[in-house]
Each structure stands twice: as C-alpha cells, then as structure tokens.
C-alpha atoms as one frame of an Amber mdcrd trajectory, in Angstrom:
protein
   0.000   0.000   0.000   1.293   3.479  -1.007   1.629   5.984   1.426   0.768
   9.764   0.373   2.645  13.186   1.741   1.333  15.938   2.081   3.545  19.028
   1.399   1.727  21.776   3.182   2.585  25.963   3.418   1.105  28.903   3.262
   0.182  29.070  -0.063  -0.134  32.732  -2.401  -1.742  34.138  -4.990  -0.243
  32.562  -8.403  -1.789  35.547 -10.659  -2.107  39.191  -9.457  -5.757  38.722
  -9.955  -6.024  36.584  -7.521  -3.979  38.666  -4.665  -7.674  39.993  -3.099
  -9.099  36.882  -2.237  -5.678  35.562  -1.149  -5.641  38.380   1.210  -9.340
  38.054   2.488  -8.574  34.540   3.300  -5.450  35.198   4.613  -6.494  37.556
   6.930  -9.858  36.774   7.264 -11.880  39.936   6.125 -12.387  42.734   3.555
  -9.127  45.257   3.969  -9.500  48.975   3.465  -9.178  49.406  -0.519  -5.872
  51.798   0.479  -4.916  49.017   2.161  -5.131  46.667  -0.755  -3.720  48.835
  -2.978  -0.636  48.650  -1.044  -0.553  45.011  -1.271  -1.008  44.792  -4.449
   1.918  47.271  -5.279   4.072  44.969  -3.603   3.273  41.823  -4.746   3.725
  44.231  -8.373   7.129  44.960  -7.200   7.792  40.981  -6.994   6.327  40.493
 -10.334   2.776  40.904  -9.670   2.439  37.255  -7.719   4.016  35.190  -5.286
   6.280  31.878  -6.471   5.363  29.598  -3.197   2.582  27.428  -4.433   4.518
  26.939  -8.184   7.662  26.420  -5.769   5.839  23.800  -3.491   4.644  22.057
  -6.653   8.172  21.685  -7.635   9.488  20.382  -4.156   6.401  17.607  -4.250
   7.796  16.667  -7.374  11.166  16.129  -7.127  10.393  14.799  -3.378   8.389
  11.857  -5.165  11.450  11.177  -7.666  13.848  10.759  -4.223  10.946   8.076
  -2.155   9.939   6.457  -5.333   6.793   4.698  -5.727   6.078   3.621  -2.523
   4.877   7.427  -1.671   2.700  10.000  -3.727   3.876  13.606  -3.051   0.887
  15.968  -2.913   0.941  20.016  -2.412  -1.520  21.587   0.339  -1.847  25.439
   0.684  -3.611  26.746   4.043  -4.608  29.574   1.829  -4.352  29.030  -1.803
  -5.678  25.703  -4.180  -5.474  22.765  -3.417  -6.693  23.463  -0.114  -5.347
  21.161   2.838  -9.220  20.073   2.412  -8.526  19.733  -1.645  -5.265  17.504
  -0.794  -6.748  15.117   1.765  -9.225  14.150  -0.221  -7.234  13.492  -3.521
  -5.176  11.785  -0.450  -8.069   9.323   0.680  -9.180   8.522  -3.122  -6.143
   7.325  -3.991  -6.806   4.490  -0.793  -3.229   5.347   0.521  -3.221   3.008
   3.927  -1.628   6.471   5.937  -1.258  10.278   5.090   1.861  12.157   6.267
   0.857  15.508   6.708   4.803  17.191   6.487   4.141  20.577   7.396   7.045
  23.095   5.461   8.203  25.461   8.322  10.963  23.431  10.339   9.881  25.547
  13.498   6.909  24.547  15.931   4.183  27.701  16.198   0.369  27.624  17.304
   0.286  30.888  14.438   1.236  28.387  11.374   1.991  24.572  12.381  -0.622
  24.300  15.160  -3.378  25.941  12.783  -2.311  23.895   9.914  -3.055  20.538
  12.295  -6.184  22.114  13.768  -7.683  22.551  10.254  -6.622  19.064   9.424
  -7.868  16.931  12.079 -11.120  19.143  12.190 -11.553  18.546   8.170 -11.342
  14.983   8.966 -13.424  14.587  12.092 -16.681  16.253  10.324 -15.495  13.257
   7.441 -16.601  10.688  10.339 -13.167   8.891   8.474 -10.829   6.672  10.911
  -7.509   7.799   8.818  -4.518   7.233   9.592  -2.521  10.478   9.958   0.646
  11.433  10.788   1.933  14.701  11.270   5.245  15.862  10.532   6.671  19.116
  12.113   9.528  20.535  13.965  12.053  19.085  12.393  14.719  21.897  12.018
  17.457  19.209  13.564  18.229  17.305  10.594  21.108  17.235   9.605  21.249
  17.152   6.086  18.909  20.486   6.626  21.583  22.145   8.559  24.044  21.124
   6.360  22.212  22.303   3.063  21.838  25.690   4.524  25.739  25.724   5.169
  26.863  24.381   1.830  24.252  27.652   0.412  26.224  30.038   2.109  29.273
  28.649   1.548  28.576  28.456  -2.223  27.012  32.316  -2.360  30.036  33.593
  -0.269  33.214  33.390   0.862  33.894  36.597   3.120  33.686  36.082   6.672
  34.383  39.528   7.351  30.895  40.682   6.456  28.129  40.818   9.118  25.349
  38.212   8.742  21.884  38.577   9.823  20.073  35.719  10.138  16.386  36.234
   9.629  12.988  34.834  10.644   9.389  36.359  10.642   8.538  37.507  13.989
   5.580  36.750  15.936   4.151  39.049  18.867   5.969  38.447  22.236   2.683
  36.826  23.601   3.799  33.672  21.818   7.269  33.965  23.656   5.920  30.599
  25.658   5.856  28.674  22.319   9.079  26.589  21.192   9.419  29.411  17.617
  11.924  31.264  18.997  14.154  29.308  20.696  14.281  26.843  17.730  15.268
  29.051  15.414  17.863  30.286  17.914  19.578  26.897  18.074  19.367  26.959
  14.318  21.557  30.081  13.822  23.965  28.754  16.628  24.176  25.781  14.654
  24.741  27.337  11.089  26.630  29.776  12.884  29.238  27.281  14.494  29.357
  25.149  11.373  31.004  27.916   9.306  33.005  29.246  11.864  31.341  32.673
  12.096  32.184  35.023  14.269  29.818  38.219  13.327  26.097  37.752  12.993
  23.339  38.001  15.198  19.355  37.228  14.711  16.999  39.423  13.357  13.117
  39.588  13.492  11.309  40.665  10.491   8.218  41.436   8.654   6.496  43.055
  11.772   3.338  44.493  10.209   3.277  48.301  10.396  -0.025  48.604  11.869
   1.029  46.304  15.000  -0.359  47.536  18.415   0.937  44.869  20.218   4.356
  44.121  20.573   6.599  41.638  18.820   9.591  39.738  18.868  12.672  41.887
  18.431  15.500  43.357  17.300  14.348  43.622  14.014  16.483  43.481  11.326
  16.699  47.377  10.383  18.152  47.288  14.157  20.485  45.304  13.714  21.732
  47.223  10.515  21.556  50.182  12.095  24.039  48.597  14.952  26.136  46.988
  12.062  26.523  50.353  10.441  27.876  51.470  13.984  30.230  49.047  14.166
  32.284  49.640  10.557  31.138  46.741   8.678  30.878  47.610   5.414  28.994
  44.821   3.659  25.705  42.669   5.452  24.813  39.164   4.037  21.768  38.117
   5.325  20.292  34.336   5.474  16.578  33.982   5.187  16.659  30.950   7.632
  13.258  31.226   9.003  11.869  30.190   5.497  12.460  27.074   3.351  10.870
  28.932  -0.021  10.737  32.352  -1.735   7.636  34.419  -1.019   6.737  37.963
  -0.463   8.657  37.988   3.034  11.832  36.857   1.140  11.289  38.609  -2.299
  10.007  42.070  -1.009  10.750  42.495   2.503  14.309  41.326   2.407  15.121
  41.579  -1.107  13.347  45.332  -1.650  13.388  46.684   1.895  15.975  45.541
   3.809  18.156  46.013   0.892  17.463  49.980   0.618  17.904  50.330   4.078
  21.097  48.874   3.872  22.146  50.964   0.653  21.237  54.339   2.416  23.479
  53.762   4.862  25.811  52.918   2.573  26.462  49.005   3.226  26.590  46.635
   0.311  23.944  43.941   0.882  23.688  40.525  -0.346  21.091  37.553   0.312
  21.603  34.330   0.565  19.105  32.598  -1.818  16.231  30.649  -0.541  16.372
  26.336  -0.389  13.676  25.999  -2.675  14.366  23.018  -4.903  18.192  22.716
  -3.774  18.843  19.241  -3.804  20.013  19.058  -0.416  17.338  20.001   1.115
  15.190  17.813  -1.135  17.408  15.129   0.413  16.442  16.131   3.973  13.355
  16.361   3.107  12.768  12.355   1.979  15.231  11.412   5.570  12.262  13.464
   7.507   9.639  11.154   5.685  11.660   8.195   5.942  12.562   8.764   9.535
   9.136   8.919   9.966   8.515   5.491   9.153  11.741   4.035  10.728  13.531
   3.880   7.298  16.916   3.666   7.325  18.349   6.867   5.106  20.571   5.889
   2.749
C-alpha cells in the first residue's frame, strides 16, 4: 500500500488577480481598498504574484522522484488551491493506507503549524473517516537540513568579514511561551558554528506596520543600524526562518531591507532561498523516511 505526503505551506496568490481573495482569506476579512492597494503594489514589485505554491509544486515533485513509488507527493496550501481540504481528499481517493501531513516550516508555532493541524484533524473529524494520519513538524534538527543551509552560504560567499543577519518572521511576544523562537535560535547557533562565524546576530522581520501589540525583536533594520555602527561595510543576510521564496523573502528582504542597507551605505547581499536545492530535497525524503523508521541511505 502506497503511502501519500502531504507538502503543506502557506500558499499565495499565483496571478495578481487573484492577490484579493488571497488576502481576504489570509487575513480573514475585507481590507480597506488603500490598504489593498498597497498590497497589491508589492506583490507588483515581486512580479505581480508570489512563487510559493509553483515552488511547493516543484518540491512535491522532485520529493516523489527521491521516495519512489512507494509514496505519492501531494501540495496543500492553508490559503491558496489545493486546499489542505482539496489535498486530503485526492489523499483518501487514492486508498493510501496512511497520510503524512509534512508541514514546510521546520519551526513549531500555534500561528502556522498548530493551525495547519487544527484545520486538518477538524476537516477529517466532520469526514466521520478513521484515517490514519501522521503529522510531521519541527524538524529543524536534521542534519542534512543544517548542512544544506551551510553548503548555500558557503557556495554564495566566501567573506567572513561581512556581518550576517540571520532572519525569521517575527511573531508578537505573547507567543514567547511557544518553542518558535528558541528553535530558530539553536538553528543560527548551529549554522553559525558550522562555518566558523564570528559576526552575525538574529533578526526579526516582517512586523506588520499597523502592530499595536508588541513583537519579537531586534528587528532586522536594528540590527543594521548597529552593524553600520560598528564599521562593517557589507551585510549578508540568510533567510533561515523560510524554506521557499515568497513575499517575506522577495520584497521584505530583497526590496526593503536592501534599501535600508544601501542608504546607509552598506553593500547587501542575500543568501538565496532552499527551494528546490537538492540538499534540502534530500532532507526532506530522511524526515519522511525517519518517519517510518527507514533507514536513510
């Protein structure tokens, strides 16, 4: 019996006609039409749409060319098509004997990973289905995940004199309690040890700017401002709190961050996202076979 594996993010609007109702389900109501305007501009400013579910499509590929036919690799967007609804139900006709429901972000948060569950197990108790499903989640340990995010730097630079920021989306500080932050802590440590580093720090991004509570900091503009202070003359910064290119990578690092670098006069480079890198492709099928106590090979 063949097992099938779920590939789930956030999902994003594929054409810039479809950026509204993205956005309405996203957020869950009808935003100002100033306020969608605005959106819109950006995702313009990206090329009028985001690449994440094209990207996700491409990962579920190549993921089914590494397990081979024992598994069918299947995208699920918590906010685009195929639904997570859409996928478990191609899931359950094709009478796999267990679901794997591998959830995208390596870092545990109620915000993302704990809704993505919620709307999965509640999908499937209105079914009245006894299914076997797994979750997969967490898993920002592996080591051939760790390792593809150091060979990526190592292959996009070579200057250890720069300052790197490492760079995740912040969540408000109520969530402090949740395992988020310290995760991707231990991640940068890790990277961070790996290559020998010995200036970089963590930064929070992609605070909204109409926040009234507050949220996980120092940003990253903080900590640009502080490298500026210090001499530096050139910040590389690693998008580790994302496996794929979306509008947090592709406008708020690559548009903002980047001018607010330049007007202070420091040259600014990104590492590129993991996307399809076969690395991580690899780490992804030793998550999936891990979770069936396969030996990786």
């Amino acid at each position: 019996m063949k097992k099938v594996v779920l590939l789930v993010t956030l999902g994003g609007p594929r054409t810039s006609g479809e950026i509204p109702d993205f956005i309405k389900r996203f957020t869950g109501k009808e935003l100002p039409p100033q306020v969608m305007r605005a959106i819109i501009e950006r995702y313009k400013l990206i090329g009028g749409y985001s690449p994440l579910c094209e990207i996700t499509e491409k990962q579920s590929q190549l993921l089914q060319s590494e397990l081979g036919d024992k598994y069918i690799c299947l995208p699920a967007f918590r906010y685009a098509f195929p639904s997570i609804s859409d996928s478990i139900d191609m899931a359950l006709n094709s009478e796999a004997d267990e679901i794997l429901f591998f959830i995208l972000s390596p870092f545990y948060t109620s915000v993302t990973t704990g809704n993505y569950i919620n709307v999965a197990k509640e999908y499937l108790e209105n079914l009245k289905l006894n299914v076997n499903l797994k979750f997969i989640h967490s898993w920002y340990k592996n080591e051939n995940f760790i390792s593809a995010w150091c060979n990526k730097i190592r292959e996009e630079t070579d200057n250890k004199d720069s300052f790197y920021i490492f760079s995740a989306h912040s969540l408000p500080e109520k969530f402090l309690n949740e395992p988020y932050k310290n995760q991707i802590v231990e991640l940068t440590e890790t990277i961070a040890k790996n290559l020998n580093l010995k200036n970089y720090k963590l930064g929070w991004q992609s605070i909204p700017s109409m926040a009234k509570e507050k949220w996980i900091e120092p940003t990253v503009e903080n900590i640009i401002d502080e490298v500026k202070s210090l001499g530096f003359d050139e910040i590389i910064q690693v998008p580790i709190g994302f496996t794929a290119d979306h509008i947090e990578t592709l406008y708020d690092i690559d548009i903002c961050h980047k001018e607010y670098a330049e007007k202070l006069n420091l040259k600014f480079k990104r590492i590129s996202s993991l996307n399809t890198y076969p690395l991580f492709i690899k780490a992804l099928a030793d998550i999936v076979k891990s979770s069936q106590g396969e030996v990786n090979g």
